[in-house]
XYZ file of C-alpha atoms in Angstrom:
287
model
C 37.049 -32.055 -36.684
C 36.290 -28.333 -36.728
C 34.787 -26.440 -33.755
C 31.546 -26.120 -35.721
C 31.430 -29.865 -36.239
C 32.064 -30.475 -32.534
C 29.220 -28.133 -31.610
C 26.959 -29.992 -34.018
C 27.985 -33.278 -32.377
C 26.917 -31.907 -28.999
C 23.623 -30.645 -30.433
C 22.869 -34.076 -31.875
C 23.694 -35.685 -28.524
C 21.417 -33.295 -26.645
C 18.544 -33.918 -29.072
C 19.101 -37.641 -28.517
C 18.866 -37.046 -24.753
C 15.513 -35.296 -25.141
C 14.323 -38.126 -27.399
C 15.529 -40.641 -24.811
C 13.481 -38.900 -22.116
C 10.406 -38.919 -24.337
C 10.588 -42.558 -25.378
C 12.326 -44.593 -22.665
C 10.780 -45.572 -19.337
C 12.809 -45.191 -16.167
C 13.412 -48.079 -13.807
C 11.726 -46.435 -10.787
C 10.456 -42.981 -11.748
C 7.585 -42.002 -14.002
C 8.338 -39.884 -17.047
C 7.111 -36.611 -15.572
C 9.409 -36.931 -12.546
C 12.336 -37.809 -14.826
C 11.759 -34.597 -16.788
C 11.769 -32.612 -13.553
C 14.959 -34.306 -12.284
C 16.694 -33.056 -15.433
C 15.333 -29.536 -14.950
C 16.145 -29.463 -11.230
C 19.734 -30.530 -11.959
C 20.025 -27.792 -14.587
C 18.825 -25.027 -12.272
C 20.741 -26.355 -9.239
C 23.903 -24.757 -10.617
C 22.377 -21.357 -9.831
C 21.836 -22.221 -6.149
C 23.293 -19.387 -4.044
C 23.036 -21.436 -0.861
C 25.214 -24.194 -2.347
C 27.708 -21.650 -3.647
C 28.058 -19.959 -0.259
C 28.474 -23.258 1.614
C 30.741 -25.071 -0.820
C 32.576 -26.998 1.908
C 29.516 -28.479 3.602
C 26.451 -30.385 2.493
C 23.365 -28.215 2.661
C 20.165 -30.073 3.455
C 16.488 -29.274 3.331
C 16.446 -27.001 0.319
C 13.167 -25.597 -0.757
C 11.824 -28.435 -2.859
C 11.898 -28.132 -6.633
C 8.400 -26.886 -7.637
C 8.127 -29.349 -10.506
C 7.916 -32.388 -8.213
C 4.152 -32.049 -7.855
C 3.218 -35.722 -8.208
C 5.048 -36.786 -5.023
C 4.790 -35.692 -1.390
C 6.559 -32.552 -0.191
C 8.884 -34.643 1.966
C 9.791 -36.816 -1.029
C 10.226 -33.707 -3.204
C 12.524 -32.163 -0.594
C 14.603 -35.351 -0.358
C 14.904 -35.615 -4.127
C 15.934 -31.947 -4.373
C 18.598 -32.459 -1.680
C 20.080 -35.430 -3.542
C 20.261 -33.568 -6.849
C 21.890 -30.477 -5.342
C 24.463 -32.652 -3.576
C 25.325 -34.388 -6.856
C 25.746 -31.097 -8.709
C 27.660 -29.151 -6.053
C 29.375 -31.497 -3.623
C 30.882 -34.453 -5.488
C 33.949 -34.394 -3.231
C 31.776 -34.835 -0.119
C 29.685 -37.767 -1.356
C 31.163 -40.673 0.572
C 29.808 -43.952 1.931
C 28.203 -42.247 4.920
C 26.344 -39.847 2.629
C 25.180 -42.709 0.403
C 23.821 -44.754 3.304
C 22.169 -41.681 4.825
C 20.593 -40.906 1.442
C 19.221 -44.437 1.178
C 17.610 -44.071 4.612
C 16.057 -40.722 3.694
C 14.669 -42.117 0.434
C 13.067 -45.007 2.295
C 11.713 -42.761 5.068
C 9.759 -40.629 2.597
C 8.685 -43.565 0.366
C 10.327 -41.911 -2.610
C 9.547 -44.871 -4.867
C 6.633 -47.240 -5.021
C 7.015 -50.572 -3.255
C 7.179 -53.574 -5.585
C 5.941 -56.997 -4.547
C 8.679 -59.648 -4.248
C 11.427 -57.075 -4.776
C 14.370 -56.321 -2.494
C 13.678 -52.783 -1.150
C 17.388 -52.043 -0.901
C 17.976 -52.846 -4.569
C 14.860 -50.927 -5.552
C 16.010 -47.764 -3.830
C 19.532 -48.157 -5.159
C 18.092 -48.414 -8.678
C 16.190 -45.174 -8.033
C 19.398 -43.554 -6.787
C 21.229 -44.624 -9.951
C 18.443 -43.157 -12.068
C 18.717 -39.820 -10.241
C 22.506 -39.846 -10.495
C 22.699 -40.537 -14.235
C 19.940 -38.108 -15.249
C 21.361 -35.340 -13.046
C 24.905 -35.888 -14.280
C 23.930 -35.850 -17.952
C 21.781 -32.749 -17.473
C 24.624 -31.001 -15.637
C 27.139 -32.077 -18.254
C 25.173 -30.470 -21.062
C 24.597 -27.337 -18.958
C 28.332 -26.874 -18.266
C 29.130 -27.595 -21.900
C 26.928 -24.834 -23.276
C 28.111 -22.406 -20.589
C 31.742 -23.088 -21.514
C 30.973 -22.560 -25.200
C 29.094 -19.355 -24.385
C 26.092 -20.675 -26.287
C 22.413 -20.658 -25.376
C 21.309 -23.951 -23.865
C 18.707 -25.779 -25.986
C 15.174 -25.874 -24.523
C 14.759 -28.170 -21.538
C 12.191 -30.976 -21.831
C 8.726 -29.958 -20.689
C 6.015 -32.143 -19.201
C 3.538 -30.036 -21.166
C 4.766 -31.825 -24.285
C 3.695 -35.201 -22.900
C 0.476 -36.630 -24.277
C 0.774 -39.653 -22.001
C 3.117 -40.154 -19.050
C 5.214 -43.314 -19.246
C 5.214 -45.256 -15.958
C 8.453 -46.793 -14.648
C 9.379 -50.242 -15.904
C 9.572 -51.559 -12.300
C 12.135 -54.196 -13.282
C 12.537 -56.654 -10.403
C 16.252 -56.904 -9.739
C 15.701 -59.681 -7.226
C 14.414 -61.755 -10.154
C 16.864 -60.421 -12.726
C 20.046 -61.042 -10.737
C 21.463 -64.259 -9.360
C 23.995 -62.325 -7.326
C 24.647 -58.761 -6.166
C 28.127 -57.613 -5.147
C 29.249 -55.217 -2.425
C 32.921 -54.279 -2.422
C 34.256 -50.944 -1.175
C 37.230 -51.399 -3.488
C 34.974 -50.524 -6.433
C 32.274 -48.414 -4.805
C 30.173 -47.873 -1.714
C 26.968 -49.309 -3.152
C 25.736 -52.567 -4.696
C 26.692 -53.543 -8.225
C 26.207 -56.458 -10.585
C 28.077 -57.904 -13.523
C 26.611 -59.329 -16.686
C 27.416 -62.875 -15.605
C 25.109 -62.351 -12.603
C 22.059 -61.785 -14.837
C 19.497 -64.598 -14.845
C 18.685 -64.883 -18.543
C 15.833 -67.287 -17.905
C 13.980 -64.858 -15.635
C 10.852 -62.918 -16.557
C 12.698 -59.703 -15.696
C 15.336 -60.443 -18.312
C 12.671 -60.542 -21.006
C 11.769 -56.937 -20.134
C 15.287 -55.648 -20.798
C 15.651 -53.556 -23.932
C 17.824 -54.861 -26.807
C 20.257 -52.000 -26.166
C 20.823 -53.148 -22.566
C 21.328 -56.748 -23.671
C 23.816 -55.670 -26.335
C 25.839 -53.122 -24.362
C 26.038 -54.514 -20.834
C 28.079 -57.640 -21.725
C 30.809 -55.284 -22.976
C 30.920 -52.755 -20.162
C 29.849 -54.890 -17.201
C 31.923 -58.005 -17.704
C 34.138 -56.956 -14.766
C 34.162 -54.163 -12.166
C 35.247 -50.799 -13.525
C 35.511 -48.596 -10.461
C 32.541 -46.777 -8.880
C 30.936 -46.415 -12.295
C 30.030 -50.128 -12.168
C 27.457 -49.341 -9.470
C 25.221 -47.281 -11.793
C 24.312 -50.284 -13.939
C 20.966 -50.464 -12.163
C 19.812 -47.449 -14.209
C 19.770 -49.791 -17.246
C 18.665 -47.778 -20.308
C 19.876 -44.494 -18.834
C 23.290 -46.105 -18.403
C 23.157 -47.188 -22.043
C 22.495 -43.601 -23.099
C 25.336 -42.378 -20.897
C 27.815 -44.760 -22.533
C 26.564 -44.878 -26.105
C 25.683 -41.250 -26.714
C 26.827 -38.904 -23.951
C 30.332 -40.292 -23.432
C 30.881 -40.773 -27.154
C 30.015 -37.128 -27.871
C 32.070 -35.679 -25.020
C 35.133 -37.900 -25.256
C 35.763 -37.981 -28.984
C 34.814 -41.606 -29.568
C 34.856 -44.906 -27.699
C 38.313 -46.014 -28.863
C 39.965 -42.916 -27.408
C 38.254 -43.088 -24.030
C 40.724 -45.545 -22.460
C 43.869 -44.524 -24.352
C 46.938 -43.635 -22.338
C 47.716 -39.944 -22.415
C 51.005 -39.035 -24.077
C 53.315 -36.394 -22.545
C 53.105 -32.977 -24.130
C 55.876 -32.035 -26.516
C 57.834 -29.488 -24.457
C 59.543 -28.178 -27.586
C 56.164 -26.882 -28.761
C 55.281 -25.023 -25.552
C 53.684 -21.618 -26.014
C 56.427 -19.040 -25.237
C 53.885 -16.578 -23.849
C 52.866 -18.783 -20.890
C 55.361 -18.746 -18.048
C 56.113 -21.546 -15.606
C 54.762 -19.342 -12.813
C 51.432 -18.966 -14.613
C 51.173 -22.723 -15.181
C 51.825 -23.482 -11.505
C 49.402 -20.791 -10.379
C 46.566 -22.233 -12.471
C 47.380 -25.763 -11.271
C 47.350 -24.599 -7.646
C 43.966 -22.879 -8.024
C 42.425 -25.970 -9.651
C 43.941 -28.260 -7.022
C 42.557 -26.114 -4.196
C 39.009 -26.425 -5.519
C 39.326 -30.225 -5.480
C 40.978 -30.448 -2.060
C 43.978 -32.032 -3.741
C 46.970 -32.956 -1.578
C 49.803 -31.699 -3.730
């Protein structure tokens, strides 16, 4: 595949992301808020405050101005979560997750649903924020690294009608919810836990029904916990990952050692170790 073909692959994936935002309802957020989550995540990379305080979580940012349909406290909380996801992945531990859940509940970030478990509802909202922010950030970094102009961000002005959230009831959908720190610090479910005779199951899209049995048959690390985002998770796996990682079959292949006989003679061992040390220091690596 040529560089031009790879760039075209990314462009197709980004257009599919915009189409996804225009046509698919979120689990807990209305369409206008979903658009603004994507835009907030994109612009968060330019946050000087985050850049200056890389080693600590900054809280109480000035709320993203696009979150006009929710309270200022909710907008501030949502902005904090997105900035933390973009800038401080290495600091997002179990304590941060639990604290974030409490803050989301305190500001009533999502609408209460009758006969639904509030904890699962807020976790579903968290998953929605996490996936949308991560995909938005991924495309942003991609186009920066290619030194190409980023395609236009989705605009709420293009919406003729705002899609409401699906409000899937996970208490009805799931027979069982797992909590195991071995795989992640938040709830997760597997496909075998889905109640296929429930009314909630009937609301699942065909893409969720087709994809989840493959990827959620057993725990797969912390990623398993984002299944609550449903259709956003489908997009992440089917389109985003496929475009970025050169195809599904190559995603889980074992890496082969580099052929040392083909090493570039112009790169010294010192230079290799220097680059490795710089990268390791940014990730707080132990070696």
